């Protein structure tokens, strides 16, 4: 039986949810997946950091009501956090990066990933920043160091759009994709269809916890744009930067636009898309689009996300599922570790051969 | 570079489409997937059989207008077909079974699969019969002989519902599924929503080639029932037989039922489903259900299929795509061979280790 020692970088909602899953599911995973997870380090900007080579009890980590600097009370703990030291020195097989997304330059998460890969540790992350900004460089670094850089959760939380496109649809010849990649804006559009104006719909989304105090990234398409970059680079072999993707949000849609679409048997959706052009180049865009009701994305309601993959041999294949959520996003990290485990099993066999 | 020698059992629409893909794509597959396919035998009830150890030209096979017994004219050919001899004697790595589906006892396809596996050949098939009736026994036989039995195309043609549930959602804890698994009946329901009565909608489906002369298997749910059995046994570890699954079709739905549903903001869909009960047992059913418009399957239109997987960690994850089609189903065979190739690569490495 395999044990993976993991270090959690950031102890907010997602990594806390992963710790909850570890506390509840390790035995099940041992039986069904062939491994268990052991938390050997945690760092958090607010709580501090701790390294414990024998492993920290997941339940204790979740239940202790730590205050600012609280990890300093633990054996091996420090009230301050020093991510570079933690990532480089922790006896971890896998670094779990779940700090905040910086859409500008991906930092400090890009450095977190680099430190990990350079010291021969796998990285799994749900952080869009380093993936959108530096996936190619970080994947090359991973390969050079014989480890993996996995990020299923950077798009659609645990809904496995990346692995579906790359593994289960291998050979189907992907030509492009269109997706509903932001639950908040999709929720807002749905509420506008029920008669609310844009401002009231955003307010309701904020009250329900779907939208942040500043909803700009969601409703202006910037969040979707990062996801389009990630998927286009990963699935279509592009090398796009965020500024290469045209971006228009939904704040310009009026109640009357929504109403006219309904009358014409269509719906407005904020669609992020990318396509491989005839000359081999790949372009991406984010824009509100009026979709006929028979479009694969037209029926995607509420905060749900979906990506419709346009393939040569199968036509459209669409995957629909959660796009956010603590546990849903923590599952993405688990699915990345499953992928590392599967690859590791054959890599070990190949090495021995 | 790997070459897989394959034998095609049955040379109707699906295997003919596979031969077309081989003719067009072998070079691409060599580059992108790491293997090419070489047809070393073909047998067909009408055309006869042929074994050619060096390989048959795929283009010739497709373009020659063979008459009854026409394979007899080829070198190594025979105007009669003897599937047992072909399957056992052909120098094939993989047997591609695409004969007709027999929902009663799965024969003769079950025997085709057994002969192949017993003589150490992988089997890939799109035939629901042997999978619904004998998957467990055939998988055990495959394992005992160190080969694989793969059948992604038995449900939803090339849309990869089986591998998505088993591989990319590993650890998400599947609890059950609901699906629209028959394009013909879904098309008929859609036309009834446009105002046709049941008989006229079926007639239109027949004219468009969606429904067979005898539409019973499609509209009475028997086709869906086989698919529910396949998915429940494969994904939920059940051991269901077709007669264990309750089955009701759509022929009892009237224009007024359809209309009332629309008025209530819902739609009738023929749903095949299965669930793991609290006592660990697995039950399945096929029945028309009135779905609210926010149900993940409510927006699935026309001849498209979809399966919504109910998972513990992600909630509903839905995959939507083609459920039929020559090329789409032939792609399922390719995807099975990709899976064999991936597993084979690590198996060879393990053996060498």
PDB file of C-alpha atoms in Angstrom, chain A residues 21 25 28-29 33 157-160 163-164 167-173 293-295 299 301 312-322 327-329 331-332 334-335 338 345-346 348-350 352-353, chain B residues 21 25 28-29 33 157-160 163-164 167-173 293-295 299 301 312-322 327-329 331-332 334-335 338 345-346 348-350 352-353:
ATOM      1  CA  UNK A  21     -11.808  14.305   3.018  1.00  0.00           C
ATOM      2  CA  UNK A  25     -11.978   8.809   3.409  1.00  0.00           C
ATOM      3  CA  UNK A  28     -11.861   3.992   1.600  1.00  0.00           C
ATOM      4  CA  UNK A  29      -9.126   5.364  -0.674  1.00  0.00           C
ATOM      5  CA  UNK A  33      -7.603   3.744  -5.011  1.00  0.00           C
ATOM      6  CA  UNK A 157     -13.428  22.385  -9.980  1.00  0.00           C
ATOM      7  CA  UNK A 158     -13.575  18.592  -9.851  1.00  0.00           C
ATOM      8  CA  UNK A 159     -15.548  18.158 -13.075  1.00  0.00           C
ATOM      9  CA  UNK A 160     -12.902  16.377 -15.137  1.00  0.00           C
ATOM     10  CA  UNK A 163      -8.725  14.517 -18.423  1.00  0.00           C
ATOM     11  CA  UNK A 164     -11.861  13.770 -20.419  1.00  0.00           C
ATOM     12  CA  UNK A 167      -7.420  10.825 -22.079  1.00  0.00           C
ATOM     13  CA  UNK A 168     -10.889   9.441 -22.672  1.00  0.00           C
ATOM     14  CA  UNK A 169     -11.247  11.315 -25.975  1.00  0.00           C
ATOM     15  CA  UNK A 170      -7.734  10.552 -27.262  1.00  0.00           C
ATOM     16  CA  UNK A 171      -7.892  10.193 -31.028  1.00  0.00           C
ATOM     17  CA  UNK A 172     -11.264  11.953 -31.395  1.00  0.00           C
ATOM     18  CA  UNK A 173      -9.400  15.006 -32.785  1.00  0.00           C
ATOM     19  CA  UNK A 293     -32.304  26.214 -27.313  1.00  0.00           C
ATOM     20  CA  UNK A 294     -30.874  23.191 -29.147  1.00  0.00           C
ATOM     21  CA  UNK A 295     -27.289  24.344 -28.490  1.00  0.00           C
ATOM     22  CA  UNK A 299     -29.794  24.211 -21.005  1.00  0.00           C
ATOM     23  CA  UNK A 301     -28.667  26.535 -15.563  1.00  0.00           C
ATOM     24  CA  UNK A 312     -13.785  15.608 -35.651  1.00  0.00           C
ATOM     25  CA  UNK A 313     -15.002  12.039 -35.068  1.00  0.00           C
ATOM     26  CA  UNK A 314     -17.793  12.513 -32.513  1.00  0.00           C
ATOM     27  CA  UNK A 315     -19.067  16.019 -33.124  1.00  0.00           C
ATOM     28  CA  UNK A 316     -19.940  17.758 -29.856  1.00  0.00           C
ATOM     29  CA  UNK A 317     -19.305  15.981 -26.567  1.00  0.00           C
ATOM     30  CA  UNK A 318     -20.355  18.037 -23.562  1.00  0.00           C
ATOM     31  CA  UNK A 319     -19.446  17.657 -19.915  1.00  0.00           C
ATOM     32  CA  UNK A 320     -21.588  19.423 -17.335  1.00  0.00           C
ATOM     33  CA  UNK A 321     -20.953  19.623 -13.625  1.00  0.00           C
ATOM     34  CA  UNK A 322     -20.052  21.781 -10.676  1.00  0.00           C
ATOM     35  CA  UNK A 327     -15.443  19.724  -1.566  1.00  0.00           C
ATOM     36  CA  UNK A 328     -15.867  19.709  -5.349  1.00  0.00           C
ATOM     37  CA  UNK A 329     -12.592  21.581  -5.746  1.00  0.00           C
ATOM     38  CA  UNK A 331     -11.934  16.401  -5.197  1.00  0.00           C
ATOM     39  CA  UNK A 332     -10.003  17.839  -8.147  1.00  0.00           C
ATOM     40  CA  UNK A 334      -7.659  14.005  -5.228  1.00  0.00           C
ATOM     41  CA  UNK A 335      -8.193  13.265  -8.923  1.00  0.00           C
ATOM     42  CA  UNK A 338      -5.037   9.511  -8.613  1.00  0.00           C
ATOM     43  CA  UNK A 345       2.759   2.781 -11.011  1.00  0.00           C
ATOM     44  CA  UNK A 346       3.765   2.380 -14.646  1.00  0.00           C
ATOM     45  CA  UNK A 348       8.132   2.594 -11.470  1.00  0.00           C
ATOM     46  CA  UNK A 349       7.573  -0.501 -13.565  1.00  0.00           C
ATOM     47  CA  UNK A 350       9.303   1.081 -16.549  1.00  0.00           C
ATOM     48  CA  UNK A 352      12.711  -1.273 -13.058  1.00  0.00           C
ATOM     49  CA  UNK A 353      12.569  -2.658 -16.588  1.00  0.00           C
TER      50      UNK A 353
ATOM     51  CA  UNK B  21     -10.802   5.506 -40.427  1.00  0.00           C
ATOM     52  CA  UNK B  25      -5.960   8.117 -40.142  1.00  0.00           C
ATOM     53  CA  UNK B  28      -2.064  10.452 -37.751  1.00  0.00           C
ATOM     54  CA  UNK B  29      -2.567   7.717 -35.133  1.00  0.00           C
ATOM     55  CA  UNK B  33      -1.411   7.687 -30.409  1.00  0.00           C
ATOM     56  CA  UNK B 157     -21.354   4.906 -29.192  1.00  0.00           C
ATOM     57  CA  UNK B 158     -18.038   6.770 -28.882  1.00  0.00           C
ATOM     58  CA  UNK B 159     -19.174   9.125 -26.116  1.00  0.00           C
ATOM     59  CA  UNK B 160     -16.921   7.878 -23.326  1.00  0.00           C
ATOM     60  CA  UNK B 163     -14.193   5.480 -19.007  1.00  0.00           C
ATOM     61  CA  UNK B 164     -15.293   8.843 -17.654  1.00  0.00           C
ATOM     62  CA  UNK B 167     -11.158   6.511 -14.730  1.00  0.00           C
ATOM     63  CA  UNK B 168     -11.559  10.255 -14.709  1.00  0.00           C
ATOM     64  CA  UNK B 169     -14.055  10.162 -11.826  1.00  0.00           C
ATOM     65  CA  UNK B 170     -12.168   7.589  -9.733  1.00  0.00           C
ATOM     66  CA  UNK B 171     -12.722   8.374  -6.070  1.00  0.00           C
ATOM     67  CA  UNK B 172     -15.777  10.585  -6.655  1.00  0.00           C
ATOM     68  CA  UNK B 173     -17.950   7.730  -5.301  1.00  0.00           C
ATOM     69  CA  UNK B 293     -36.430  22.028 -16.901  1.00  0.00           C
ATOM     70  CA  UNK B 294     -33.563  22.376 -14.437  1.00  0.00           C
ATOM     71  CA  UNK B 295     -32.895  18.620 -14.477  1.00  0.00           C
ATOM     72  CA  UNK B 299     -32.283  19.898 -22.225  1.00  0.00           C
ATOM     73  CA  UNK B 301     -32.678  17.135 -27.574  1.00  0.00           C
ATOM     74  CA  UNK B 312     -20.956  11.691  -3.536  1.00  0.00           C
ATOM     75  CA  UNK B 313     -18.216  14.307  -3.885  1.00  0.00           C
ATOM     76  CA  UNK B 314     -19.296  16.219  -7.016  1.00  0.00           C
ATOM     77  CA  UNK B 315     -23.046  15.798  -7.156  1.00  0.00           C
ATOM     78  CA  UNK B 316     -24.262  15.348 -10.724  1.00  0.00           C
ATOM     79  CA  UNK B 317     -21.712  15.189 -13.547  1.00  0.00           C
ATOM     80  CA  UNK B 318     -23.348  14.774 -16.950  1.00  0.00           C
ATOM     81  CA  UNK B 319     -21.843  13.678 -20.241  1.00  0.00           C
ATOM     82  CA  UNK B 320     -23.772  14.406 -23.421  1.00  0.00           C
ATOM     83  CA  UNK B 321     -22.893  13.266 -26.920  1.00  0.00           C
ATOM     84  CA  UNK B 322     -23.787  11.097 -29.857  1.00  0.00           C
ATOM     85  CA  UNK B 327     -18.080   6.821 -37.454  1.00  0.00           C
ATOM     86  CA  UNK B 328     -19.048   7.688 -33.882  1.00  0.00           C
ATOM     87  CA  UNK B 329     -19.369   4.001 -33.037  1.00  0.00           C
ATOM     88  CA  UNK B 331     -14.415   5.726 -32.768  1.00  0.00           C
ATOM     89  CA  UNK B 332     -15.495   3.753 -29.685  1.00  0.00           C
ATOM     90  CA  UNK B 334     -10.497   3.066 -31.524  1.00  0.00           C
ATOM     91  CA  UNK B 335     -10.849   4.358 -27.965  1.00  0.00           C
ATOM     92  CA  UNK B 338      -6.135   3.264 -27.107  1.00  0.00           C
ATOM     93  CA  UNK B 345       2.613  -0.218 -22.364  1.00  0.00           C
ATOM     94  CA  UNK B 346       2.660  -0.475 -18.592  1.00  0.00           C
ATOM     95  CA  UNK B 348       4.982  -4.844 -20.849  1.00  0.00           C
ATOM     96  CA  UNK B 349       7.053  -2.638 -18.576  1.00  0.00           C
ATOM     97  CA  UNK B 350       5.839  -4.543 -15.531  1.00  0.00           C
ATOM     98  CA  UNK B 352      10.056  -6.836 -17.991  1.00  0.00           C
ATOM     99  CA  UNK B 353      10.502  -5.653 -14.412  1.00  0.00           C
TER     100      UNK B 353
END
